[in-house]
Amino acid sequence: MLNGIHHVAIICADYPRSKAFYTQVLGLKIIAEHYRQARDSYKLDLALPDGSQIELFSFNGAPPRPSYPEAQGLRHLAFKVDDINSVVVHLQQNNISVEPVRIDEYTGKYYTFFSDPDGLPLELYQLN
């Protein structure tokens, strides 16, 4: 019935800052960018290499997302990577704080967490 994830929608507090983070730091490709005048809002469609997408929205006055302590609902967004250590170094070189790399006790795979400019928890997960 379901074939995969098409997109994940994220609402940001500072559109230029988040756009730079997702495109320049994380390297996602811009598919389309729209300014919606009636809402005074941006919608940015970003592509990941596997075809999935992130929709980045700006909405004036949107409340901050509770992250800590963890709230009910979406917990985090995880990205597949081939070499977790090289991605960690890249993030750190861009002044992004990254938690120590750990090993998933059930799968034996490497993973770690970092946050986007609004504190949204993001995960790196090495498949091999």
mmCIF file of C-alpha atoms in Angstrom:
data_model
loop_
_atom_site.group_PDB
_atom_site.id
_atom_site.type_symbol
_atom_site.label_atom_id
_atom_site.label_comp_id
_atom_site.label_asym_id
_atom_site.label_seq_id
_atom_site.Cartn_x
_atom_site.Cartn_y
_atom_site.Cartn_z
ATOM 1 C CA MET A 1 0.000 0.000 0.000
ATOM 2 C CA LEU A 2 2.619 2.603 1.029
ATOM 3 C CA ASN A 3 5.701 2.914 -1.172
ATOM 4 C CA GLY A 4 7.911 5.205 0.896
ATOM 5 C CA ILE A 5 8.190 8.724 2.241
ATOM 6 C CA HIS A 6 7.570 11.422 -0.362
ATOM 7 C CA HIS A 7 8.319 14.448 1.788
ATOM 8 C CA VAL A 8 8.663 15.811 5.296
ATOM 9 C CA ALA A 9 7.346 19.312 6.028
ATOM 10 C CA ILE A 10 9.279 21.623 8.356
ATOM 11 C CA ILE A 11 8.189 25.054 9.595
ATOM 12 C CA CYS A 12 11.133 27.317 10.381
ATOM 13 C CA ALA A 13 11.465 30.526 12.404
ATOM 14 C CA ASP A 14 14.063 32.281 10.225
ATOM 15 C CA TYR A 15 13.630 31.388 6.549
ATOM 16 C CA PRO A 16 16.982 32.679 5.180
ATOM 17 C CA ARG A 17 18.903 30.960 8.014
ATOM 18 C CA SER A 18 17.096 27.641 7.544
ATOM 19 C CA LYS A 19 17.330 27.818 3.740
ATOM 20 C CA ALA A 20 21.119 28.269 4.046
ATOM 21 C CA PHE A 21 21.358 25.388 6.538
ATOM 22 C CA TYR A 22 19.438 22.877 4.408
ATOM 23 C CA THR A 23 20.976 23.907 1.071
ATOM 24 C CA GLN A 24 24.518 25.037 1.891
ATOM 25 C CA VAL A 25 25.348 22.956 4.977
ATOM 26 C CA LEU A 26 23.331 19.802 4.263
ATOM 27 C CA GLY A 27 23.625 20.174 0.478
ATOM 28 C CA LEU A 28 19.995 19.576 -0.466
ATOM 29 C CA LYS A 29 19.008 20.614 -3.989
ATOM 30 C CA ILE A 30 16.317 23.238 -4.524
ATOM 31 C CA ILE A 31 13.443 21.915 -6.618
ATOM 32 C CA ALA A 32 11.211 24.980 -6.337
ATOM 33 C CA GLU A 33 10.843 28.077 -4.192
ATOM 34 C CA HIS A 34 7.595 30.005 -3.862
ATOM 35 C CA TYR A 35 6.699 33.148 -1.989
ATOM 36 C CA ARG A 36 3.026 33.043 -1.062
ATOM 37 C CA GLN A 37 2.042 36.691 -0.702
ATOM 38 C CA ALA A 38 -1.396 36.002 0.796
ATOM 39 C CA ARG A 39 0.298 34.186 3.697
ATOM 40 C CA ASP A 40 3.517 36.251 3.742
ATOM 41 C CA SER A 41 5.163 32.837 3.661
ATOM 42 C CA TYR A 42 7.778 30.877 1.752
ATOM 43 C CA LYS A 43 7.573 27.261 0.596
ATOM 44 C CA LEU A 44 10.873 25.715 -0.450
ATOM 45 C CA ASP A 45 10.940 22.210 -1.963
ATOM 46 C CA LEU A 46 14.253 20.427 -1.428
ATOM 47 C CA ALA A 47 15.412 17.118 -2.932
ATOM 48 C CA LEU A 48 17.452 14.377 -1.326
ATOM 49 C CA PRO A 49 19.445 12.027 -3.582
ATOM 50 C CA ASP A 50 16.968 9.142 -3.116
ATOM 51 C CA GLY A 51 14.082 11.223 -4.479
ATOM 52 C CA SER A 52 12.483 12.067 -1.143
ATOM 53 C CA GLN A 53 11.897 15.718 -0.345
ATOM 54 C CA ILE A 54 11.772 18.270 2.442
ATOM 55 C CA GLU A 55 9.248 21.083 2.276
ATOM 56 C CA LEU A 56 10.562 24.077 4.202
ATOM 57 C CA PHE A 57 7.871 26.575 5.231
ATOM 58 C CA SER A 58 7.970 29.956 6.938
ATOM 59 C CA PHE A 59 4.895 31.142 8.834
ATOM 60 C CA ASN A 60 4.905 34.371 10.824
ATOM 61 C CA GLY A 61 4.142 33.760 14.486
ATOM 62 C CA ALA A 62 4.441 29.977 14.400
ATOM 63 C CA PRO A 63 5.141 28.744 17.943
ATOM 64 C CA PRO A 64 8.446 26.991 18.675
ATOM 65 C CA ARG A 65 8.492 23.200 18.614
ATOM 66 C CA PRO A 66 8.968 21.575 22.024
ATOM 67 C CA SER A 67 12.013 19.293 21.832
ATOM 68 C CA TYR A 68 13.304 18.887 25.352
ATOM 69 C CA PRO A 69 11.853 17.269 27.285
ATOM 70 C CA GLU A 70 10.647 15.212 24.377
ATOM 71 C CA ALA A 71 7.028 15.843 23.468
ATOM 72 C CA GLN A 72 4.559 13.500 21.835
ATOM 73 C CA GLY A 73 4.466 13.486 18.053
ATOM 74 C CA LEU A 74 7.227 13.369 15.477
ATOM 75 C CA ARG A 75 10.455 12.660 17.346
ATOM 76 C CA HIS A 76 13.165 13.328 14.756
ATOM 77 C CA LEU A 77 14.089 13.131 11.084
ATOM 78 C CA ALA A 78 16.829 10.625 10.164
ATOM 79 C CA PHE A 79 19.082 10.868 7.099
ATOM 80 C CA LYS A 80 20.838 7.857 5.536
ATOM 81 C CA VAL A 81 24.584 8.396 5.083
ATOM 82 C CA ASP A 82 27.421 6.301 3.671
ATOM 83 C CA ASP A 83 30.184 7.659 5.930
ATOM 84 C CA ILE A 84 28.931 9.089 9.203
ATOM 85 C CA ASN A 85 32.347 10.345 10.297
ATOM 86 C CA SER A 86 32.861 12.496 7.195
ATOM 87 C CA VAL A 87 29.396 14.028 7.608
ATOM 88 C CA VAL A 88 30.080 14.734 11.295
ATOM 89 C CA VAL A 89 33.345 16.492 10.379
ATOM 90 C CA HIS A 90 31.519 18.534 7.702
ATOM 91 C CA LEU A 91 28.834 19.600 10.187
ATOM 92 C CA GLN A 92 31.400 20.508 12.833
ATOM 93 C CA GLN A 93 33.356 22.559 10.288
ATOM 94 C CA ASN A 94 30.105 24.489 9.773
ATOM 95 C CA ASN A 95 29.791 25.115 13.538
ATOM 96 C CA ILE A 96 27.025 22.539 13.995
ATOM 97 C CA SER A 97 27.144 20.738 17.325
ATOM 98 C CA VAL A 98 26.930 16.954 16.886
ATOM 99 C CA GLU A 99 26.458 14.346 19.600
ATOM 100 C CA PRO A 100 29.034 11.538 19.863
ATOM 101 C CA VAL A 101 28.530 8.742 17.338
ATOM 102 C CA ARG A 102 26.885 5.701 18.908
ATOM 103 C CA ILE A 103 26.062 2.159 17.831
ATOM 104 C CA ASP A 104 22.417 1.083 17.653
ATOM 105 C CA GLU A 105 22.139 -1.789 20.129
ATOM 106 C CA TYR A 106 19.628 -3.624 17.944
ATOM 107 C CA THR A 107 21.038 -3.149 14.434
ATOM 108 C CA GLY A 108 24.738 -2.555 15.103
ATOM 109 C CA LYS A 109 24.613 0.544 12.861
ATOM 110 C CA TYR A 110 26.289 3.875 13.606
ATOM 111 C CA TYR A 111 24.139 6.916 14.338
ATOM 112 C CA THR A 112 24.239 10.380 15.894
ATOM 113 C CA PHE A 113 22.078 13.445 16.384
ATOM 114 C CA PHE A 114 22.363 17.152 15.644
ATOM 115 C CA SER A 115 19.809 19.967 15.334
ATOM 116 C CA ASP A 116 18.659 22.349 12.636
ATOM 117 C CA PRO A 117 18.633 26.117 13.332
ATOM 118 C CA ASP A 118 15.247 25.818 15.104
ATOM 119 C CA GLY A 119 16.287 22.922 17.339
ATOM 120 C CA LEU A 120 14.560 20.231 15.270
ATOM 121 C CA PRO A 121 16.333 16.971 16.106
ATOM 122 C CA LEU A 122 18.035 15.436 13.058
ATOM 123 C CA GLU A 123 19.757 12.055 12.939
ATOM 124 C CA LEU A 124 22.509 10.620 10.770
ATOM 125 C CA TYR A 125 22.235 6.841 10.278
ATOM 126 C CA GLN A 126 24.984 4.891 8.508
ATOM 127 C CA LEU A 127 23.531 1.905 6.688
ATOM 128 C CA ASN A 128 26.731 -0.077 6.008
#
